[in-house]
């Protein structure tokens, strides 16, 4: 049996996938991310979406205004790819350090993705340019075909699209985001070093029963949806394996309580407030403390070609009760693990 330490200190981590929203919601949620993470890859699915370098630059300013003074936090911006994306604009934003990556949402795959890409084949000039300049493509990997079962949409995306993208652009840097299946783990493991994946805390903690057993539980609903237990176990193994191809990306995606508890509830889990504590619990349960720093703080920067952060963060073995709700700009949010007790807390 491995010995469980009383505390763990790691380099300050980054969140390689987060939704910070805009307006009052941004003002309310940004600090939860900024107080744990030095940097975050910020998703561009606002309404209207962040489709250009100019829009990303303006959004970046709004994020920086929402962060409490004295907090050191760098938002890493992404551009939302559409059928009309201009490769020159992407390359310009990347060269000027405004854009870090571009995001591919298949049209209508998830929240605010109506303007996403309707035909991936037509994206070839954009992907070719990104491959040339070494710009990361972040992918929401689910097909949207109505005849494909929602639980199969990630696996079918690999077959129909991801394999093909990498066949045509073998050097393109791809982050397969928020993976939820054993199929995705295997795909990433067998791909080249230019392919990596992020894993959320919820997909390490819950399977689809959490959403559907004993009543329908909207706060466990996100996209891609949690799958069956075999997949959760494969994700835990990958995350704690020490492989540099897997790293932290919370996909924290706040929606008001009313928007979630509805006849047509929004997809998204707000996990930012206790993300690190949640992840560490998984590594503790798997007896993989020594792999936690790699997953949280080292593999992401290495993949993106960025330096690791200065400074450290310490978590200690101390119980923490997650509140049932959190007030944000007049709205109530229900956080991931609401009402549960976690075993680790960030030392303040
Ligand atoms: O659950 C999700 N929520 N998945 C996504 O891909 C988008 C996100 C959101 O923006 O709410
Ligand atoms: Zn997301």
mmCIF file of C-alpha atoms and ligand atoms in Angstrom:
data_model
loop_
_atom_site.group_PDB
_atom_site.id
_atom_site.type_symbol
_atom_site.label_atom_id
_atom_site.label_comp_id
_atom_site.label_asym_id
_atom_site.label_seq_id
_atom_site.Cartn_x
_atom_site.Cartn_y
_atom_site.Cartn_z
ATOM 1 C CA UNK A 1 0.000 0.000 0.000
ATOM 2 C CA UNK A 2 1.363 3.412 -0.894
ATOM 3 C CA UNK A 3 1.725 5.932 1.920
ATOM 4 C CA UNK A 4 -0.657 8.865 1.730
ATOM 5 C CA UNK A 5 1.154 12.126 2.503
ATOM 6 C CA UNK A 6 -0.459 14.903 4.537
ATOM 7 C CA UNK A 7 0.217 17.490 1.884
ATOM 8 C CA UNK A 8 1.425 17.799 -1.667
ATOM 9 C CA UNK A 9 3.172 20.760 -3.287
ATOM 10 C CA UNK A 10 3.249 21.118 -7.048
ATOM 11 C CA UNK A 11 4.217 23.785 -9.553
ATOM 12 C CA UNK A 12 1.327 26.168 -10.098
ATOM 13 C CA UNK A 13 -1.017 24.409 -12.557
ATOM 14 C CA UNK A 14 -2.906 25.553 -15.660
ATOM 15 C CA UNK A 15 -6.394 24.779 -16.921
ATOM 16 C CA UNK A 16 -6.187 23.804 -20.568
ATOM 17 C CA UNK A 17 -9.948 24.160 -21.211
ATOM 18 C CA UNK A 18 -12.389 26.476 -19.453
ATOM 19 C CA UNK A 19 -15.535 28.484 -20.179
ATOM 20 C CA UNK A 20 -15.316 31.883 -18.494
ATOM 21 C CA UNK A 21 -18.434 33.330 -20.208
ATOM 22 C CA UNK A 22 -18.976 37.095 -20.408
ATOM 23 C CA UNK A 23 -20.664 39.982 -18.573
ATOM 24 C CA UNK A 24 -21.925 39.341 -15.035
ATOM 25 C CA UNK A 25 -21.187 35.613 -15.240
ATOM 26 C CA UNK A 26 -17.556 36.309 -16.214
ATOM 27 C CA UNK A 27 -17.237 38.772 -13.332
ATOM 28 C CA UNK A 28 -18.538 36.111 -10.972
ATOM 29 C CA UNK A 29 -16.666 33.005 -12.121
ATOM 30 C CA UNK A 30 -13.253 34.218 -13.352
ATOM 31 C CA UNK A 31 -11.708 34.414 -9.895
ATOM 32 C CA UNK A 32 -12.427 30.737 -9.155
ATOM 33 C CA UNK A 33 -10.179 29.799 -12.041
ATOM 34 C CA UNK A 34 -7.583 32.526 -11.475
ATOM 35 C CA UNK A 35 -6.963 31.663 -7.836
ATOM 36 C CA UNK A 36 -5.892 28.100 -8.694
ATOM 37 C CA UNK A 37 -4.488 28.303 -12.186
ATOM 38 C CA UNK A 38 -1.765 30.531 -13.611
ATOM 39 C CA UNK A 39 -3.099 30.261 -17.156
ATOM 40 C CA UNK A 40 -6.166 28.895 -18.871
ATOM 41 C CA UNK A 41 -7.184 28.119 -22.415
ATOM 42 C CA UNK A 42 -10.405 30.104 -22.699
ATOM 43 C CA UNK A 43 -13.186 28.731 -24.851
ATOM 44 C CA UNK A 44 -14.621 31.069 -27.502
ATOM 45 C CA UNK A 45 -18.264 29.866 -27.551
ATOM 46 C CA UNK A 46 -19.790 33.165 -26.475
ATOM 47 C CA UNK A 47 -22.893 34.472 -28.145
ATOM 48 C CA UNK A 48 -21.871 35.764 -30.666
ATOM 49 C CA UNK A 49 -18.740 33.576 -30.789
ATOM 50 C CA UNK A 50 -15.138 34.803 -30.652
ATOM 51 C CA UNK A 51 -14.292 34.148 -34.279
ATOM 52 C CA UNK A 52 -11.448 36.585 -35.005
ATOM 53 C CA UNK A 53 -8.209 37.904 -33.542
ATOM 54 C CA UNK A 54 -9.837 41.281 -32.862
ATOM 55 C CA UNK A 55 -12.710 39.685 -30.939
ATOM 56 C CA UNK A 56 -10.299 37.508 -28.958
ATOM 57 C CA UNK A 57 -8.191 40.544 -28.071
ATOM 58 C CA UNK A 58 -11.251 42.422 -26.791
ATOM 59 C CA UNK A 59 -12.472 39.368 -24.843
ATOM 60 C CA UNK A 60 -9.042 38.988 -23.269
ATOM 61 C CA UNK A 61 -9.265 42.561 -21.972
ATOM 62 C CA UNK A 62 -12.683 41.882 -20.428
ATOM 63 C CA UNK A 63 -11.306 38.795 -18.691
ATOM 64 C CA UNK A 64 -8.341 40.712 -17.283
ATOM 65 C CA UNK A 65 -10.751 43.370 -15.938
ATOM 66 C CA UNK A 66 -12.754 40.640 -14.172
ATOM 67 C CA UNK A 67 -9.733 39.281 -12.283
ATOM 68 C CA UNK A 68 -9.115 40.668 -8.816
ATOM 69 C CA UNK A 69 -6.113 43.032 -8.691
ATOM 70 C CA UNK A 70 -2.969 41.279 -7.538
ATOM 71 C CA UNK A 71 -3.957 37.912 -9.028
ATOM 72 C CA UNK A 72 -1.456 36.641 -11.561
ATOM 73 C CA UNK A 73 -3.507 35.014 -14.264
ATOM 74 C CA UNK A 74 -2.980 34.846 -18.010
ATOM 75 C CA UNK A 75 -5.914 33.986 -20.238
ATOM 76 C CA UNK A 76 -4.783 32.081 -23.335
ATOM 77 C CA UNK A 77 -7.214 32.914 -26.093
ATOM 78 C CA UNK A 78 -8.765 30.711 -28.750
ATOM 79 C CA UNK A 79 -10.572 31.533 -31.981
ATOM 80 C CA UNK A 80 -13.812 29.760 -32.832
ATOM 81 C CA UNK A 81 -13.525 28.199 -36.274
ATOM 82 C CA UNK A 82 -16.388 28.694 -38.722
ATOM 83 C CA UNK A 83 -16.916 27.917 -42.391
ATOM 84 C CA UNK A 84 -15.603 31.432 -43.072
ATOM 85 C CA UNK A 85 -12.428 31.515 -40.923
ATOM 86 C CA UNK A 86 -9.623 33.459 -42.584
ATOM 87 C CA UNK A 87 -6.280 31.610 -42.232
ATOM 88 C CA UNK A 88 -4.400 34.940 -42.463
ATOM 89 C CA UNK A 89 -6.281 36.341 -39.489
ATOM 90 C CA UNK A 90 -5.525 33.213 -37.422
ATOM 91 C CA UNK A 91 -1.846 33.312 -38.345
ATOM 92 C CA UNK A 92 -1.674 37.024 -37.553
ATOM 93 C CA UNK A 93 -3.311 36.528 -34.126
ATOM 94 C CA UNK A 94 -0.968 33.648 -33.378
ATOM 95 C CA UNK A 95 2.150 35.565 -34.472
ATOM 96 C CA UNK A 96 1.139 38.533 -32.294
ATOM 97 C CA UNK A 97 0.589 36.298 -29.259
ATOM 98 C CA UNK A 98 -3.117 37.128 -29.037
ATOM 99 C CA UNK A 99 -4.285 33.658 -30.054
ATOM 100 C CA UNK A 100 -2.851 30.472 -28.570
ATOM 101 C CA UNK A 101 -5.107 27.964 -30.315
ATOM 102 C CA UNK A 102 -8.201 27.589 -32.476
ATOM 103 C CA UNK A 103 -11.296 25.643 -31.535
ATOM 104 C CA UNK A 104 -13.212 23.289 -33.771
ATOM 105 C CA UNK A 105 -16.829 22.802 -32.825
ATOM 106 C CA UNK A 106 -18.729 20.666 -35.293
ATOM 107 C CA UNK A 107 -21.849 22.788 -35.993
ATOM 108 C CA UNK A 108 -24.529 22.201 -33.349
ATOM 109 C CA UNK A 109 -22.468 19.776 -31.256
ATOM 110 C CA UNK A 110 -22.955 21.739 -28.022
ATOM 111 C CA UNK A 111 -23.702 25.103 -26.332
ATOM 112 C CA UNK A 112 -23.356 28.031 -28.773
ATOM 113 C CA UNK A 113 -21.918 25.913 -31.533
ATOM 114 C CA UNK A 114 -24.494 26.787 -34.196
ATOM 115 C CA UNK A 115 -21.845 28.795 -36.048
ATOM 116 C CA UNK A 116 -19.344 25.930 -35.894
ATOM 117 C CA UNK A 117 -17.890 24.073 -38.836
ATOM 118 C CA UNK A 118 -20.493 22.390 -41.054
ATOM 119 C CA UNK A 119 -18.039 20.511 -43.288
ATOM 120 C CA UNK A 120 -14.626 19.691 -41.853
ATOM 121 C CA UNK A 121 -13.258 18.937 -45.329
ATOM 122 C CA UNK A 122 -13.704 22.611 -46.235
ATOM 123 C CA UNK A 123 -11.465 23.598 -43.343
ATOM 124 C CA UNK A 124 -8.382 22.261 -45.161
ATOM 125 C CA UNK A 125 -6.754 25.652 -45.919
ATOM 126 C CA UNK A 126 -7.126 26.672 -42.264
ATOM 127 C CA UNK A 127 -5.746 23.387 -40.903
ATOM 128 C CA UNK A 128 -2.890 23.450 -43.379
ATOM 129 C CA UNK A 129 -1.859 26.918 -42.214
ATOM 130 C CA UNK A 130 -2.151 25.914 -38.549
ATOM 131 C CA UNK A 131 0.044 22.893 -39.192
ATOM 132 C CA UNK A 132 2.650 25.130 -40.874
ATOM 133 C CA UNK A 133 2.819 27.636 -38.024
ATOM 134 C CA UNK A 134 2.527 25.103 -35.175
ATOM 135 C CA UNK A 135 -0.787 26.439 -33.844
ATOM 136 C CA UNK A 136 -2.792 24.021 -31.685
ATOM 137 C CA UNK A 137 -6.210 22.840 -32.848
ATOM 138 C CA UNK A 138 -8.565 22.134 -29.933
ATOM 139 C CA UNK A 139 -11.345 19.760 -30.948
ATOM 140 C CA UNK A 140 -14.778 19.072 -29.544
ATOM 141 C CA UNK A 141 -14.809 15.519 -30.836
ATOM 142 C CA UNK A 142 -18.411 14.490 -31.316
ATOM 143 C CA UNK A 143 -20.392 13.918 -34.481
ATOM 144 C CA UNK A 144 -23.760 15.611 -34.694
ATOM 145 C CA UNK A 145 -25.557 13.187 -37.018
ATOM 146 C CA UNK A 146 -29.052 12.580 -35.672
ATOM 147 C CA UNK A 147 -28.795 8.853 -36.384
ATOM 148 C CA UNK A 148 -25.749 8.407 -34.136
ATOM 149 C CA UNK A 149 -26.519 7.539 -30.510
ATOM 150 C CA UNK A 150 -25.375 10.266 -28.113
ATOM 151 C CA UNK A 151 -23.198 7.759 -26.235
ATOM 152 C CA UNK A 152 -21.396 6.795 -29.472
ATOM 153 C CA UNK A 153 -20.752 10.262 -30.834
ATOM 154 C CA UNK A 154 -17.160 10.550 -29.634
ATOM 155 C CA UNK A 155 -16.098 7.137 -30.928
ATOM 156 C CA UNK A 156 -17.741 7.806 -34.292
ATOM 157 C CA UNK A 157 -16.000 11.193 -34.509
ATOM 158 C CA UNK A 158 -12.633 9.439 -34.201
ATOM 159 C CA UNK A 159 -13.511 7.057 -37.019
ATOM 160 C CA UNK A 160 -15.081 9.539 -39.394
ATOM 161 C CA UNK A 161 -13.174 12.765 -38.746
ATOM 162 C CA UNK A 162 -10.230 12.752 -36.358
ATOM 163 C CA UNK A 163 -8.367 9.962 -38.129
ATOM 164 C CA UNK A 164 -8.914 11.703 -41.415
ATOM 165 C CA UNK A 165 -7.780 15.130 -40.149
ATOM 166 C CA UNK A 166 -4.534 13.568 -38.922
ATOM 167 C CA UNK A 167 -4.057 11.582 -42.121
ATOM 168 C CA UNK A 168 -4.203 14.804 -44.111
ATOM 169 C CA UNK A 169 -2.288 16.902 -41.582
ATOM 170 C CA UNK A 170 0.040 14.471 -39.817
ATOM 171 C CA UNK A 171 2.045 17.207 -38.082
ATOM 172 C CA UNK A 172 -0.930 19.264 -36.888
ATOM 173 C CA UNK A 173 -0.927 19.761 -33.119
ATOM 174 C CA UNK A 174 -4.279 18.508 -31.888
ATOM 175 C CA UNK A 175 -5.804 18.521 -28.432
ATOM 176 C CA UNK A 176 -8.689 16.077 -28.318
ATOM 177 C CA UNK A 177 -10.675 17.791 -25.610
ATOM 178 C CA UNK A 178 -12.570 16.457 -22.628
ATOM 179 C CA UNK A 179 -12.261 12.849 -23.712
ATOM 180 C CA UNK A 180 -14.845 10.460 -22.301
ATOM 181 C CA UNK A 181 -14.119 7.041 -23.785
ATOM 182 C CA UNK A 182 -11.620 4.219 -23.808
ATOM 183 C CA UNK A 183 -11.647 4.615 -27.605
ATOM 184 C CA UNK A 184 -10.308 8.165 -27.239
ATOM 185 C CA UNK A 185 -7.621 7.055 -24.766
ATOM 186 C CA UNK A 186 -6.459 4.372 -27.182
ATOM 187 C CA UNK A 187 -6.524 6.748 -30.121
ATOM 188 C CA UNK A 188 -4.334 9.294 -28.335
ATOM 189 C CA UNK A 189 -1.931 6.632 -27.079
ATOM 190 C CA UNK A 190 -1.426 5.261 -30.556
ATOM 191 C CA UNK A 191 -1.158 8.654 -32.298
ATOM 192 C CA UNK A 192 2.026 10.692 -32.712
ATOM 193 C CA UNK A 193 3.434 13.115 -30.124
ATOM 194 C CA UNK A 194 1.505 15.957 -31.799
ATOM 195 C CA UNK A 195 -1.767 14.576 -30.377
ATOM 196 C CA UNK A 196 -2.829 14.989 -26.748
ATOM 197 C CA UNK A 197 -6.048 15.046 -24.738
ATOM 198 C CA UNK A 198 -7.546 16.887 -21.803
ATOM 199 C CA UNK A 199 -9.607 15.124 -19.152
ATOM 200 C CA UNK A 200 -12.198 16.797 -16.897
ATOM 201 C CA UNK A 201 -12.716 16.053 -13.200
ATOM 202 C CA UNK A 202 -16.290 14.938 -13.770
ATOM 203 C CA UNK A 203 -15.349 12.293 -16.299
ATOM 204 C CA UNK A 204 -12.887 10.872 -13.771
ATOM 205 C CA UNK A 205 -15.486 10.822 -10.977
ATOM 206 C CA UNK A 206 -18.816 9.921 -12.531
ATOM 207 C CA UNK A 207 -20.277 7.559 -15.052
ATOM 208 C CA UNK A 208 -23.672 7.883 -16.712
ATOM 209 C CA UNK A 209 -25.480 6.421 -13.714
ATOM 210 C CA UNK A 210 -24.812 9.700 -11.897
ATOM 211 C CA UNK A 211 -27.030 11.382 -14.444
ATOM 212 C CA UNK A 212 -29.818 8.849 -14.690
ATOM 213 C CA UNK A 213 -30.180 6.635 -11.611
ATOM 214 C CA UNK A 214 -32.767 7.540 -8.966
ATOM 215 C CA UNK A 215 -34.083 10.443 -11.022
ATOM 216 C CA UNK A 216 -32.711 12.649 -13.770
ATOM 217 C CA UNK A 217 -29.872 14.789 -12.449
ATOM 218 C CA UNK A 218 -29.203 17.796 -14.624
ATOM 219 C CA UNK A 219 -26.122 18.920 -12.705
ATOM 220 C CA UNK A 220 -24.292 15.789 -13.854
ATOM 221 C CA UNK A 221 -25.101 16.545 -17.491
ATOM 222 C CA UNK A 222 -22.398 17.897 -19.743
ATOM 223 C CA UNK A 223 -21.194 17.256 -23.272
ATOM 224 C CA UNK A 224 -19.755 14.888 -24.173
ATOM 225 C CA UNK A 225 -21.985 13.017 -21.697
ATOM 226 C CA UNK A 226 -20.409 10.732 -19.132
ATOM 227 C CA UNK A 227 -20.267 7.168 -20.466
ATOM 228 C CA UNK A 228 -20.377 3.726 -18.850
ATOM 229 C CA UNK A 229 -18.024 2.642 -16.061
ATOM 230 C CA UNK A 230 -15.428 0.910 -18.280
ATOM 231 C CA UNK A 231 -14.762 4.246 -19.934
ATOM 232 C CA UNK A 232 -14.412 6.107 -16.644
ATOM 233 C CA UNK A 233 -11.867 3.530 -15.511
ATOM 234 C CA UNK A 234 -9.889 3.907 -18.745
ATOM 235 C CA UNK A 235 -9.807 7.685 -18.255
ATOM 236 C CA UNK A 236 -8.595 7.335 -14.660
ATOM 237 C CA UNK A 237 -5.851 5.028 -15.814
ATOM 238 C CA UNK A 238 -4.769 7.420 -18.556
ATOM 239 C CA UNK A 239 -4.816 10.509 -16.329
ATOM 240 C CA UNK A 240 -2.783 8.867 -13.568
ATOM 241 C CA UNK A 241 -0.441 6.940 -15.885
ATOM 242 C CA UNK A 242 2.230 9.622 -16.096
ATOM 243 C CA UNK A 243 1.840 9.818 -19.873
ATOM 244 C CA UNK A 244 2.586 13.345 -21.052
ATOM 245 C CA UNK A 245 -0.210 13.050 -23.623
ATOM 246 C CA UNK A 246 -2.935 13.567 -21.023
ATOM 247 C CA UNK A 247 -3.401 16.752 -19.056
ATOM 248 C CA UNK A 248 -5.775 18.841 -17.017
ATOM 249 C CA UNK A 249 -8.677 20.672 -18.648
ATOM 250 C CA UNK A 250 -11.653 21.269 -16.394
ATOM 251 C CA UNK A 251 -14.253 22.230 -19.012
ATOM 252 C CA UNK A 252 -15.860 24.193 -16.181
ATOM 253 C CA UNK A 253 -19.037 25.426 -17.893
ATOM 254 C CA UNK A 254 -21.339 27.474 -15.658
ATOM 255 C CA UNK A 255 -25.062 27.776 -16.357
ATOM 256 C CA UNK A 256 -27.589 29.216 -13.924
ATOM 257 C CA UNK A 257 -29.504 26.760 -11.806
ATOM 258 C CA UNK A 258 -32.721 27.530 -13.714
ATOM 259 C CA UNK A 259 -31.031 26.912 -17.056
ATOM 260 C CA UNK A 260 -29.887 23.489 -15.801
ATOM 261 C CA UNK A 261 -33.071 22.489 -13.948
ATOM 262 C CA UNK A 262 -35.336 22.773 -16.928
ATOM 263 C CA UNK A 263 -37.295 20.604 -19.354
ATOM 264 C CA UNK A 264 -34.408 21.226 -21.766
ATOM 265 C CA UNK A 265 -31.474 21.752 -19.437
ATOM 266 C CA UNK A 266 -28.156 23.187 -20.629
ATOM 267 C CA UNK A 267 -25.053 21.006 -20.864
ATOM 268 C CA UNK A 268 -22.176 21.964 -18.597
ATOM 269 C CA UNK A 269 -20.761 21.338 -15.132
ATOM 270 C CA UNK A 270 -19.426 24.211 -13.026
ATOM 271 C CA UNK A 271 -16.365 22.620 -11.446
ATOM 272 C CA UNK A 272 -14.008 25.613 -11.211
ATOM 273 C CA UNK A 273 -14.392 26.316 -7.457
ATOM 274 C CA UNK A 274 -12.860 23.007 -6.298
ATOM 275 C CA UNK A 275 -11.269 21.665 -9.454
ATOM 276 C CA UNK A 276 -7.819 20.889 -8.079
ATOM 277 C CA UNK A 277 -9.224 19.292 -4.942
ATOM 278 C CA UNK A 278 -11.451 17.146 -7.122
ATOM 279 C CA UNK A 279 -8.621 16.008 -9.387
ATOM 280 C CA UNK A 280 -6.297 15.306 -6.474
ATOM 281 C CA UNK A 281 -8.872 13.029 -4.915
ATOM 282 C CA UNK A 282 -8.677 10.842 -8.017
ATOM 283 C CA UNK A 283 -4.887 10.658 -7.888
ATOM 284 C CA UNK A 284 -5.041 9.888 -4.161
ATOM 285 C CA UNK A 285 -7.600 7.118 -4.669
ATOM 286 C CA UNK A 286 -5.447 5.635 -7.437
ATOM 287 C CA UNK A 287 -2.270 5.821 -5.301
ATOM 288 C CA UNK A 288 -0.704 8.062 -7.949
ATOM 289 C CA UNK A 289 0.394 11.182 -6.063
ATOM 290 C CA UNK A 290 3.667 11.318 -7.895
ATOM 291 C CA UNK A 291 1.847 11.668 -11.224
ATOM 292 C CA UNK A 292 -0.322 14.603 -10.131
ATOM 293 C CA UNK A 293 2.146 17.388 -10.896
ATOM 294 C CA UNK A 294 2.772 16.109 -14.422
ATOM 295 C CA UNK A 295 -0.941 15.998 -15.217
ATOM 296 C CA UNK A 296 -1.750 19.355 -13.607
ATOM 297 C CA UNK A 297 1.329 21.459 -14.259
ATOM 298 C CA UNK A 298 3.886 19.964 -16.662
ATOM 299 C CA UNK A 299 2.366 18.037 -19.571
ATOM 300 C CA UNK A 300 0.183 20.915 -20.804
ATOM 301 C CA UNK A 301 2.965 23.509 -21.073
ATOM 302 C CA UNK A 302 5.225 20.940 -22.740
ATOM 303 C CA UNK A 303 2.595 20.216 -25.380
ATOM 304 C CA UNK A 304 1.825 23.889 -26.012
ATOM 305 C CA UNK A 305 5.529 24.774 -26.055
ATOM 306 C CA UNK A 306 5.194 27.158 -23.105
ATOM 307 C CA UNK A 307 7.356 27.439 -19.997
ATOM 308 C CA UNK A 308 6.137 25.826 -16.775
ATOM 309 C CA UNK A 309 4.858 28.293 -14.201
ATOM 310 C CA UNK A 310 6.939 29.853 -11.467
ATOM 311 C CA UNK A 311 5.644 29.324 -7.964
ATOM 312 C CA UNK A 312 3.867 26.429 -6.327
ATOM 313 C CA UNK A 313 0.557 25.498 -4.793
ATOM 314 C CA UNK A 314 0.085 23.225 -1.782
ATOM 315 C CA UNK A 315 -2.890 21.008 -1.065
ATOM 316 C CA UNK A 316 -3.293 19.438 2.332
ATOM 317 C CA UNK A 317 -5.306 16.553 3.676
ATOM 318 C CA UNK A 318 -8.209 18.456 5.226
ATOM 319 C CA UNK A 319 -11.899 17.894 4.672
ATOM 320 C CA UNK A 320 -13.788 20.428 2.663
ATOM 321 C CA UNK A 321 -17.559 20.562 2.348
ATOM 322 C CA UNK A 322 -18.658 21.774 -1.064
ATOM 323 C CA UNK A 323 -21.563 24.237 -0.810
ATOM 324 C CA UNK A 324 -24.940 23.343 -2.332
ATOM 325 C CA UNK A 325 -24.998 26.525 -4.367
ATOM 326 C CA UNK A 326 -22.753 29.482 -5.162
ATOM 327 C CA UNK A 327 -24.136 32.962 -5.929
ATOM 328 C CA UNK A 328 -22.674 34.543 -9.002
ATOM 329 C CA UNK A 329 -23.825 37.932 -10.256
ATOM 330 C CA UNK A 330 -27.367 37.410 -9.007
ATOM 331 C CA UNK A 331 -27.593 33.860 -10.384
ATOM 332 C CA UNK A 332 -27.291 30.656 -8.395
ATOM 333 C CA UNK A 333 -24.845 28.061 -9.638
ATOM 334 C CA UNK A 334 -24.713 24.472 -8.422
ATOM 335 C CA UNK A 335 -21.050 23.420 -8.301
ATOM 336 C CA UNK A 336 -19.693 19.958 -9.090
ATOM 337 C CA UNK A 337 -19.661 17.832 -5.894
ATOM 338 C CA UNK A 338 -22.385 20.064 -4.338
ATOM 339 C CA UNK A 339 -23.027 18.937 -0.760
ATOM 340 C CA UNK A 340 -20.200 16.362 -0.821
ATOM 341 C CA UNK A 341 -17.109 16.292 1.368
ATOM 342 C CA UNK A 342 -13.750 16.311 -0.415
ATOM 343 C CA UNK A 343 -10.620 15.096 1.337
ATOM 344 C CA UNK A 344 -8.122 17.734 0.126
ATOM 345 C CA UNK A 345 -8.016 21.512 0.418
ATOM 346 C CA UNK A 346 -5.781 24.162 -1.092
ATOM 347 C CA UNK A 347 -3.572 25.746 1.575
ATOM 348 C CA UNK A 348 -4.296 29.497 1.581
HETATM 349 O O1 LIG B 1 -21.075 20.525 -21.324
HETATM 350 C C1 LIG B 1 -20.607 21.373 -22.061
HETATM 351 N N1 LIG B 1 -20.809 22.677 -21.835
HETATM 352 N N2 LIG B 1 -19.904 20.982 -23.127
HETATM 353 C C2 LIG B 1 -19.500 21.863 -24.056
HETATM 354 O O2 LIG B 1 -18.894 21.439 -25.006
HETATM 355 C C3 LIG B 1 -19.852 23.292 -23.953
HETATM 356 C C4 LIG B 1 -20.108 23.671 -22.571
HETATM 357 C C5 LIG B 1 -20.765 25.028 -22.429
HETATM 358 O O3 LIG B 1 -20.297 25.974 -23.048
HETATM 359 O O4 LIG B 1 -21.724 25.141 -21.674
HETATM 360 ZN ZN1 LIG B 2 -15.888 22.995 -23.103
#
